[in-house]
Structures are given as structure tokens and as C-alpha cells.
Coordinates of C-alpha atoms and ligand atoms in Angstrom, one line a residue:
M285 CA 11.3 62.9 -19.0
V286 CA 13.6 64.7 -16.8
Y287 CA 15.1 61.6 -15.8
K288 CA 15.4 60.4 -19.4
L289 CA 17.2 63.2 -20.1
L290 CA 19.6 63.0 -16.8
Y291 CA 20.2 59.3 -17.8
A292 CA 21.3 59.9 -21.5
L293 CA 23.7 62.5 -19.8
G294 CA 24.9 60.2 -17.4
I295 CA 25.5 57.8 -20.0
W296 CA 26.9 59.9 -22.2
K297 CA 29.7 60.8 -19.5
R298 CA 30.1 57.6 -18.1
N299 CA 29.9 55.5 -21.1
P300 CA 30.8 57.4 -24.2
S301 CA 30.8 54.4 -26.7
L302 CA 27.8 52.7 -25.3
S303 CA 25.4 54.3 -28.2
K304 CA 27.6 53.2 -31.0
H305 CA 27.9 49.6 -29.7
L306 CA 24.3 49.4 -28.9
A307 CA 23.6 50.4 -32.4
F308 CA 25.6 47.6 -33.7
L309 CA 24.4 45.0 -31.7
L310 CA 20.8 45.9 -32.8
E311 CA 22.1 45.1 -36.4
S312 CA 23.8 41.9 -35.6
D313 CA 20.7 40.7 -33.6
T314 CA 19.5 39.8 -37.0
W315 CA 22.3 38.3 -38.6
S316 CA 22.7 34.7 -39.7
K317 CA 24.6 32.4 -37.8
E318 CA 27.6 32.4 -40.5
E319 CA 27.8 36.1 -40.4
L320 CA 27.9 35.8 -36.5
L321 CA 30.6 33.1 -36.5
E322 CA 32.7 35.0 -39.0
Y323 CA 32.7 38.1 -36.9
Q324 CA 33.1 36.4 -33.8
L325 CA 36.4 34.5 -35.2
H326 CA 37.7 37.9 -36.5
K327 CA 36.9 39.8 -33.2
C328 CA 38.6 36.6 -31.1
K329 CA 41.7 36.6 -33.2
E330 CA 42.2 40.3 -32.5
F331 CA 41.5 40.0 -29.1
L332 CA 44.1 37.2 -28.6
E333 CA 46.6 39.4 -30.5
F334 CA 45.9 42.1 -28.1
A335 CA 46.2 40.0 -25.0
Y336 CA 49.5 38.5 -26.2
T337 CA 51.2 41.8 -27.1
H338 CA 49.9 43.4 -23.8
S339 CA 49.5 41.2 -21.0
A340 CA 52.5 39.6 -19.7
F341 CA 50.7 36.5 -18.2
Y342 CA 49.5 35.7 -21.9
Q343 CA 52.6 36.3 -23.4
T344 CA 54.2 33.7 -21.2
T345 CA 51.0 31.2 -21.3
F346 CA 51.0 31.4 -25.3
D347 CA 54.7 31.3 -25.7
D348 CA 54.7 28.1 -23.1
Y349 CA 52.1 26.4 -25.2
N350 CA 53.6 27.7 -28.7
F351 CA 50.4 29.2 -29.4
K352 CA 50.6 31.8 -32.0
P353 CA 47.8 34.2 -32.3
S354 CA 48.7 35.6 -35.6
E355 CA 48.2 32.1 -37.0
F356 CA 44.8 32.0 -35.6
K357 CA 42.0 31.1 -37.8
D358 CA 39.5 28.6 -35.9
L359 CA 37.9 28.5 -32.7
E360 CA 38.8 25.0 -31.9
Q361 CA 42.4 26.2 -31.6
L362 CA 41.3 27.6 -28.6
K363 CA 41.6 24.3 -26.8
Q364 CA 45.3 24.2 -27.5
L365 CA 45.6 26.8 -24.5
P366 CA 44.9 26.1 -20.9
T367 CA 41.8 27.0 -18.6
I368 CA 42.0 29.8 -16.0
S369 CA 39.9 29.8 -12.8
K370 CA 39.4 33.1 -10.5
M371 CA 42.1 31.5 -8.3
T372 CA 44.4 32.4 -11.3
L373 CA 42.7 35.8 -11.7
I374 CA 43.6 36.7 -8.1
R375 CA 46.9 35.0 -8.0
Y376 CA 48.3 36.5 -11.2
N377 CA 46.3 39.7 -11.3
R378 CA 49.0 42.2 -12.0
L379 CA 50.6 40.1 -14.7
I380 CA 47.2 39.4 -16.3
H381 CA 46.2 43.1 -16.2
S382 CA 47.2 44.9 -19.6
S383 CA 49.8 47.4 -20.2
Y384 CA 48.0 49.4 -22.8
P385 CA 47.0 52.8 -21.6
F386 CA 43.6 52.9 -21.6
R387 CA 41.9 56.5 -21.4
K388 CA 39.5 55.5 -19.2
N389 CA 39.3 52.2 -16.9
F390 CA 36.3 51.7 -14.1
R391 CA 37.3 49.6 -10.9
A392 CA 35.5 46.0 -10.6
L393 CA 35.1 44.2 -7.4
T394 CA 33.7 40.8 -7.2
S395 CA 33.6 38.6 -4.0
G396 CA 34.0 34.9 -4.3
T397 CA 32.3 32.0 -2.2
T398 CA 35.4 31.3 -0.7
G399 CA 35.7 34.4 0.6
E400 CA 38.4 36.3 -1.5
S401 CA 37.6 38.9 -3.5
L402 CA 38.8 39.7 -7.1
A403 CA 39.7 43.3 -8.3
F404 CA 40.2 44.5 -11.7
L405 CA 40.2 47.3 -14.3
K406 CA 37.4 47.2 -16.8
N407 CA 38.2 49.7 -19.6
E408 CA 35.4 51.8 -20.9
E409 CA 34.7 50.1 -24.3
W410 CA 34.4 46.8 -22.3
D411 CA 31.8 48.1 -19.9
S412 CA 30.2 50.0 -22.6
Q413 CA 29.9 46.9 -24.8
N414 CA 28.5 44.8 -21.9
R415 CA 25.9 47.1 -21.2
A416 CA 24.9 47.4 -24.8
A417 CA 24.5 43.6 -24.8
M418 CA 22.3 43.9 -21.7
F419 CA 20.2 46.8 -23.2
R420 CA 19.9 44.8 -26.3
G421 CA 17.9 42.1 -24.2
Y422 CA 16.1 45.0 -23.0
S423 CA 14.8 46.2 -26.5
W424 CA 13.5 42.6 -27.0
Y425 CA 10.8 43.5 -24.2
G426 CA 10.5 47.1 -25.4
V427 CA 12.4 48.4 -22.7
N428 CA 14.3 51.5 -22.5
P429 CA 17.0 51.3 -19.8
A430 CA 16.1 54.7 -18.8
D431 CA 12.8 53.8 -18.3
K432 CA 11.5 53.9 -14.5
N433 CA 12.2 50.6 -13.0
G434 CA 12.2 48.7 -9.5
Y435 CA 15.4 47.1 -8.1
L436 CA 15.4 44.2 -5.6
W437 CA 18.9 43.4 -4.5
G438 CA 20.1 42.8 -1.0
Y439 CA 18.2 44.9 1.5
N440 CA 21.1 45.2 3.9
I441 CA 22.4 48.4 3.1
E442 CA 24.1 50.5 5.7
P443 CA 22.2 53.4 6.6
K444 CA 25.4 55.6 6.2
Q445 CA 25.1 54.9 2.4
T446 CA 21.4 55.0 2.1
L447 CA 21.1 58.6 1.1
K448 CA 23.7 58.1 -1.6
I449 CA 22.0 55.4 -3.0
K450 CA 18.8 57.0 -3.5
W451 CA 20.4 59.7 -4.8
L452 CA 22.1 57.4 -7.5
D453 CA 18.7 55.5 -8.0
R454 CA 17.5 58.5 -8.6
L455 CA 19.6 59.2 -11.6
Q456 CA 18.7 55.8 -12.9
N457 CA 15.2 56.1 -12.7
R458 CA 15.1 53.5 -10.0
F459 CA 13.7 52.9 -6.9
R460 CA 14.1 49.8 -4.3
I461 CA 13.4 48.2 -1.2
F462 CA 15.5 49.5 2.0
S463 CA 14.2 47.1 4.4
Y464 CA 11.8 44.4 4.2
C465 CA 8.7 45.0 6.1
P466 CA 5.1 44.6 4.8
E467 CA 4.9 48.7 4.7
E468 CA 8.1 49.1 2.5
I469 CA 6.9 46.4 0.1
K470 CA 3.5 48.0 0.0
N471 CA 5.2 51.3 -1.1
F472 CA 7.6 49.7 -3.6
A473 CA 4.4 47.6 -5.0
K474 CA 2.7 51.3 -5.3
N475 CA 5.6 52.6 -6.9
L476 CA 5.6 50.3 -9.4
K477 CA 3.0 52.7 -11.4
G478 CA 4.5 54.1 -14.4
A479 CA 7.6 51.3 -14.1
K480 CA 8.5 49.6 -17.3
Y481 CA 10.6 46.9 -15.3
L482 CA 11.7 45.1 -12.4
H483 CA 14.9 43.7 -11.9
G484 CA 17.0 41.6 -9.1
Y485 CA 17.4 38.4 -7.2
S486 CA 14.7 36.0 -8.4
S487 CA 13.9 35.1 -4.7
M488 CA 13.0 38.7 -3.7
I489 CA 10.7 39.0 -6.9
Y490 CA 9.0 36.3 -5.5
E491 CA 8.9 37.8 -2.1
V492 CA 7.4 41.0 -3.2
A493 CA 4.8 38.9 -5.6
K494 CA 4.1 37.0 -2.7
L495 CA 2.9 39.9 -0.7
V496 CA 1.2 41.7 -3.4
N497 CA -1.2 38.6 -3.7
R498 CA -1.6 38.0 0.2
S499 CA -2.6 41.6 0.7
G500 CA -4.9 41.9 -2.4
L501 CA -3.0 44.7 -3.3
K502 CA -4.2 46.1 -6.7
I503 CA -1.2 47.6 -8.6
D504 CA -2.0 49.5 -11.5
H505 CA 1.2 48.8 -13.5
D506 CA 2.4 48.7 -17.0
L507 CA 5.6 46.4 -16.4
K508 CA 7.1 44.9 -19.7
M509 CA 9.7 42.9 -18.2
I510 CA 10.9 41.3 -15.0
K511 CA 14.5 40.1 -15.1
G512 CA 16.0 37.7 -12.6
T513 CA 19.7 37.4 -12.0
S514 CA 22.2 34.9 -10.8
E515 CA 19.8 32.5 -9.0
M516 CA 17.6 29.7 -9.7
V517 CA 14.0 30.3 -10.6
F518 CA 11.5 27.7 -8.6
D519 CA 8.3 26.9 -11.0
S520 CA 6.7 28.4 -7.8
Y521 CA 8.3 31.6 -8.3
Q522 CA 7.0 32.1 -11.7
E523 CA 3.6 30.9 -10.6
E524 CA 3.5 33.7 -8.0
V525 CA 4.9 36.4 -10.1
Q526 CA 2.9 35.7 -12.8
K527 CA -0.4 36.1 -10.7
A528 CA 1.1 39.2 -9.1
F529 CA 2.3 40.9 -12.4
G530 CA 1.4 39.1 -15.4
L531 CA 4.9 38.5 -16.6
K532 CA 7.2 35.9 -15.9
I533 CA 10.6 36.1 -14.5
L534 CA 13.4 35.9 -17.4
S535 CA 16.8 35.2 -17.0
E536 CA 20.1 37.0 -17.6
Y537 CA 23.4 34.7 -17.5
G538 CA 26.8 36.2 -16.5
S539 CA 29.2 37.8 -14.0
A540 CA 31.3 40.9 -13.7
E541 CA 34.6 39.0 -14.9
S542 CA 32.7 37.1 -18.0
G543 CA 30.5 39.6 -18.8
L544 CA 26.8 39.1 -20.1
I545 CA 26.7 35.7 -21.4
A546 CA 23.4 34.9 -22.6
F547 CA 20.0 37.0 -22.1
E548 CA 16.5 34.9 -22.3
C549 CA 14.2 36.0 -25.3
P550 CA 10.6 36.3 -25.3
E551 CA 10.4 32.6 -26.6
G552 CA 12.3 31.7 -23.0
N553 CA 15.6 30.6 -24.7
M554 CA 18.9 32.2 -23.4
H555 CA 20.9 33.3 -26.7
I556 CA 24.5 33.6 -26.2
A557 CA 25.9 37.0 -26.9
L558 CA 28.6 35.8 -29.3
E559 CA 29.8 38.9 -30.4
N560 CA 31.0 39.6 -27.1
V561 CA 32.0 36.1 -25.8
I562 CA 33.1 32.7 -26.7
V563 CA 31.4 29.9 -24.6
E564 CA 32.9 26.4 -24.7
E565 CA 31.4 23.5 -23.0
E566 CA 34.0 20.7 -21.3
D567 CA 32.4 17.6 -19.7
G568 CA 29.3 19.9 -18.7
E569 CA 31.3 22.7 -17.4
I570 CA 31.1 26.2 -19.2
L571 CA 34.4 27.7 -20.5
V572 CA 34.2 31.6 -21.1
T573 CA 36.2 33.9 -23.5
N574 CA 35.4 37.3 -22.7
M575 CA 36.5 39.1 -26.0
L576 CA 35.6 42.8 -24.5
S577 CA 38.0 42.0 -21.5
K578 CA 40.9 43.9 -23.1
S579 CA 42.0 45.6 -19.7
F580 CA 42.1 42.3 -18.1
P581 CA 41.9 39.5 -20.6
I582 CA 40.0 36.6 -19.5
I583 CA 40.3 33.7 -22.0
R584 CA 38.9 30.2 -21.1
Y585 CA 37.6 31.0 -17.7
R586 CA 36.2 28.4 -15.4
L587 CA 33.0 30.1 -14.4
G588 CA 32.2 27.2 -12.2
D589 CA 28.6 26.7 -13.4
M590 CA 27.3 23.1 -15.1
I591 CA 25.7 23.9 -18.4
E592 CA 23.6 22.5 -21.3
L593 CA 24.0 23.7 -24.8
A594 CA 21.3 23.4 -27.2
D595 CA 21.7 21.3 -30.3
K596 CA 23.9 22.8 -33.1
D597 CA 20.9 23.0 -35.2
F598 CA 18.3 24.2 -32.8
K599 CA 16.4 27.0 -34.2
C600 CA 14.6 29.5 -31.8
D601 CA 11.2 30.6 -33.1
C602 CA 12.5 34.1 -32.2
G603 CA 14.5 33.8 -35.3
R604 CA 17.8 34.7 -33.7
A605 CA 20.7 32.6 -34.7
H606 CA 22.8 33.2 -31.5
P607 CA 23.1 29.9 -30.0
V608 CA 21.3 29.0 -26.9
I609 CA 22.1 27.7 -23.6
L610 CA 19.3 25.3 -22.6
N611 CA 19.9 24.7 -19.0
I612 CA 22.3 25.9 -16.2
N613 CA 22.7 23.0 -14.1
G614 CA 24.1 24.2 -10.6
R615 CA 27.8 24.5 -9.6
V616 CA 30.6 22.5 -10.3
G617 CA 31.9 20.4 -7.9
V618 CA 29.2 20.7 -5.2
K619 CA 28.5 17.1 -4.1
I620 CA 26.1 15.4 -1.8
I621 CA 28.0 13.0 0.3
G622 CA 25.8 9.6 1.1
K623 CA 26.6 7.1 3.4
T624 CA 28.3 5.0 1.0
Q625 CA 28.4 7.0 -2.2
E626 CA 28.3 10.4 -3.7
F627 CA 25.7 12.5 -5.6
P628 CA 25.6 15.4 -7.9
G629 CA 24.7 18.6 -6.1
R630 CA 22.0 19.1 -8.2
M631 CA 20.2 15.8 -7.9
I632 CA 17.7 17.5 -4.9
Y633 CA 16.9 20.0 -7.4
N634 CA 16.1 17.6 -9.9
V635 CA 13.6 15.4 -7.4
I636 CA 11.8 18.8 -6.6
K637 CA 11.7 19.5 -10.2
N638 CA 10.2 16.4 -10.9
L639 CA 7.5 16.6 -8.0
S640 CA 6.2 19.7 -10.1
V641 CA 6.0 17.9 -13.4
E642 CA 4.7 14.9 -12.8
H643 CA 2.6 15.0 -9.4
G644 CA 1.9 18.8 -9.6
I645 CA 3.3 19.6 -6.4
V646 CA 5.2 22.7 -6.3
L647 CA 7.9 22.9 -3.2
N648 CA 10.7 25.8 -2.4
Y649 CA 13.0 24.6 -0.7
Q650 CA 16.6 24.7 0.5
A651 CA 18.8 21.8 1.6
R652 CA 21.9 21.8 3.8
Q653 CA 24.0 19.1 4.7
H654 CA 26.5 19.3 7.7
I655 CA 26.9 15.4 8.2
Q656 CA 27.8 12.6 6.0
G657 CA 24.5 10.8 5.0
I658 CA 22.0 13.3 6.5
I659 CA 20.5 16.3 4.7
D660 CA 17.8 18.6 6.3
L661 CA 15.3 19.6 3.9
Y662 CA 13.7 22.9 4.7
I663 CA 10.4 23.6 3.0
E664 CA 8.7 26.8 2.5
Q665 CA 5.1 25.3 1.9
T666 CA 3.1 24.1 5.0
E667 CA 0.9 21.6 3.6
K668 CA 2.2 18.2 4.5
D669 CA 0.2 16.3 2.1
S670 CA 3.2 15.9 -0.3
Q671 CA 5.4 14.4 2.3
C672 CA 4.6 10.7 1.6
I673 CA 5.4 11.5 -1.9
L674 CA 8.3 13.5 -1.5
E675 CA 9.6 10.7 0.7
K676 CA 8.8 8.1 -1.9
E677 CA 10.8 10.2 -4.7
L678 CA 13.7 10.9 -2.7
K679 CA 14.4 7.3 -2.0
K680 CA 14.1 6.6 -5.3
Y681 CA 17.1 8.6 -6.1
F682 CA 19.1 8.5 -3.0
K683 CA 18.2 4.7 -2.0
N684 CA 19.0 4.5 1.6
D685 CA 22.0 6.1 1.3
I686 CA 21.0 9.4 2.6
D687 CA 18.3 10.1 5.7
F688 CA 16.4 13.3 5.0
N689 CA 15.0 15.5 7.8
I690 CA 12.2 17.4 6.3
F691 CA 10.8 20.6 8.1
Y692 CA 7.8 22.2 6.6
G693 CA 6.7 25.6 7.0
Q694 CA 10.1 27.4 7.0
N695 CA 11.1 31.1 6.0
L696 CA 13.8 30.4 3.7
H697 CA 14.9 33.7 3.2
N698 CA 17.2 36.0 5.4
M699 CA 16.5 39.2 2.7
E700 CA 20.1 40.1 2.5
E701 CA 21.4 37.7 -0.2
K702 CA 20.8 35.5 -3.0
L703 CA 19.2 32.0 -2.0
N704 CA 21.0 29.0 -2.3
D705 CA 19.4 25.7 -2.8
F706 CA 21.9 23.6 -1.4
I707 CA 24.4 24.5 1.1
T708 CA 27.0 22.3 2.3
T709 CA 29.9 22.3 4.8
I710 CA 31.6 19.1 4.2
G711 CA 32.8 17.6 1.0
Ligands
LIG1010 ZN1 14.9 33.0 -28.9

């Protein structure tokens, strides 16, 4: 109770406009597709006009492309504009930032895979509307963000910071693991008593579930939601997590710069928060326009993921009219280099997924490529019964163009960062 009060106070101070935005999103949650699209178009026009007026970068870009936001009346017109990448956001950072004097800004910092980091200002309404979209997702599961929650992020926290983080966690009614040892996990699991949700990297949720199952720990929990972020979810994760907590991991999709793009509904479909973002798909790649990003406008942004959108007429059983992202198919441009040809980076994932669907063989893996034509495949499971069929399946897809070294019984997780299914140092 005290924590809920503290939480409400914290929100009121940090995100004064949040409750207003959440109330709106809870209402638009039941809108028809026509209503949603009409709202989106209107908001997009307003956002484009804002970017044109307040961002030197977009003023120049729109003029160069002879794009007039005042004449915007169809989302298709967005295609007249160029796409931007993380590199654009880094290189033209100062020019992209809008000149509008926001009353309150937050500093955001994200690190890129190539080591370059991106820093930008997020105005309060952006941050609040984004949180509102996330909290709407929570509401689908009967979860209040102020509810007690377990948090599984990187464990690699500097000792100096530990106290500060513990205090911040307490304010958010949150607890986490500070080191990966069985004793800590046990404590974490015990702490789940009274918690309503668990969130973090899905590979770490999986590790905790595994320990809970192995130790036969009886946890008296009342979890309503387990949310995984920014990582693939193996079938085996779901099995283990289901066994430990009776729930499956649901996905939330987005990034700091794009904002929350989609949230999985109880029917298992990822609905796009189209009140906040516009998602385009171009040759399988996602382009995002973040209509909240007024302090640092982000228009037609190449987030770097390959996606698959559901059919226009697709109807989810949950009744929401928000369009659905069926699949996130890995990163753009990641390639497996064979002796004579190249393969999409997602191909190994597909083989492993196929093993599970067609042969009931569930494997956790990580593939690494350092030399052309050779891949090391690390597999967590120890049973080698599947080796023969795995090799056969790999051959079916890759012919003799790749030699696979398969290692069973491997520890895949370093417990510090998210787990990549494919790491390549070539290509
Ligand atoms: Zn749904």
C-alpha cells in the first residue's frame, strides 16, 4: 500500500501527463480500425508539421524532397520522404533536435551494436505517452504498474551503484537479482510471493525458471504477467517458464528511439500501438515513425529488424483492431557466409524451430561464425540423440556449403547481457 502511494507520487512528479494519456489509450483500445486510422492520420500530420517548424534537419529534408506537411492527407505520402538510420540520428543529432522550448526533458542514451551510442532528449509528453502505451498492455493482464514486480536485467551492476539501484527499485516496488548464484536466485524466487509480474530479458527469465524447476522450489506466487524484452524467445523457454510459473513469456517490441511499437495481447498477437507510431514494411524491413518524438523527431526510421505484418483483414480474437506484427525475423543484413554462397542470418533459427515443430526436439543454441564456410553451434542440451536428425536438417538447408561443429552441454549465457542466437565476425 505504502509502495503504491510512493509510486503514484513518483509518477505524478516525473510524468505529470501520464494518467491523462493512459486514460485516452484505454479508451482507444476499443476503437474500430477506421477510428484508429483517422486518429493516426490526424496525429501524423500534426507531428510532421511540428517537425518541419522546429527541426532544422527536417525543414531541410522536407524542402529538398518538396514535401509539404500542410498538404499531408494520406499515410502513403510518407513514402515520398527518405528513410533514416541510427547513423543519421548520431551524425545529425544537433540538427534533428527540435528548437521548441519543452518545459521538461529527459536524457536518453542508447548503445548501438557497433559501439556508437546515441544520446537525445525526450520531452515529458513523449516519455509519458510511451509509458502509457506500455501500461495499457499491462492492463490487458490485470496488472497495475505499481504492483510488486521482479526485474531480470543485466546482473553486471557496479557495486558502487548497488545501493542507489536498490533504493530506486524500492520506489518502484521492484526487486531484482544482483548476482547469479543459486542462493540469490532462491531469494529472488521467494521474493516473488505477492509479486504480480516479472519482466526482463527472456533468457534470464528462463534461467530463473530452470533453477526453480530443478531445485523443486515451491513458490507461492500470484503472477499475472511475465514480460520478455528485446530477445528471441525459444520454445524451450516457454516450456520451462510455463512449468515454473504457469505462464508464458509475452513479448513487448520497441526501442528507446522508436518508442513502444507493439505489445502482445492475451491471444498471443503483437498489436501495434498505432496511436503512437506508424509502422511501414519495406522489403521485409521495419520502418518506424514515432509520432511522440517531438523533442527529437524520428521519421521513417530503419530500426534494423526484419518483420512480418499480418494481413490487412486479420482479426485477432481479443477484439482489438490494432494491426498485428506476426513475426520479428531477426536483424537486417546479418548473413551466414558459406563456401560458395550466402544465407540469411535467420536460417539456423528456422532449422532449430523446425526441429521442434516437426520432430518435437527442443534445443537452445547459439551459432558463431568466424570463418567462411564454418559455423560453431553451441547447444545447451546434453542429450546427443538429436545429433543425427539435426545434422540431416542442417544439410537440407545448407547443403554442403557450411561445415557445422556441434557442441552439446554448453553454458550459453554469460548473465551480463542479452543472448544473441547468431554471432558473426565476418561478412
Ligand atoms: Zn489481440
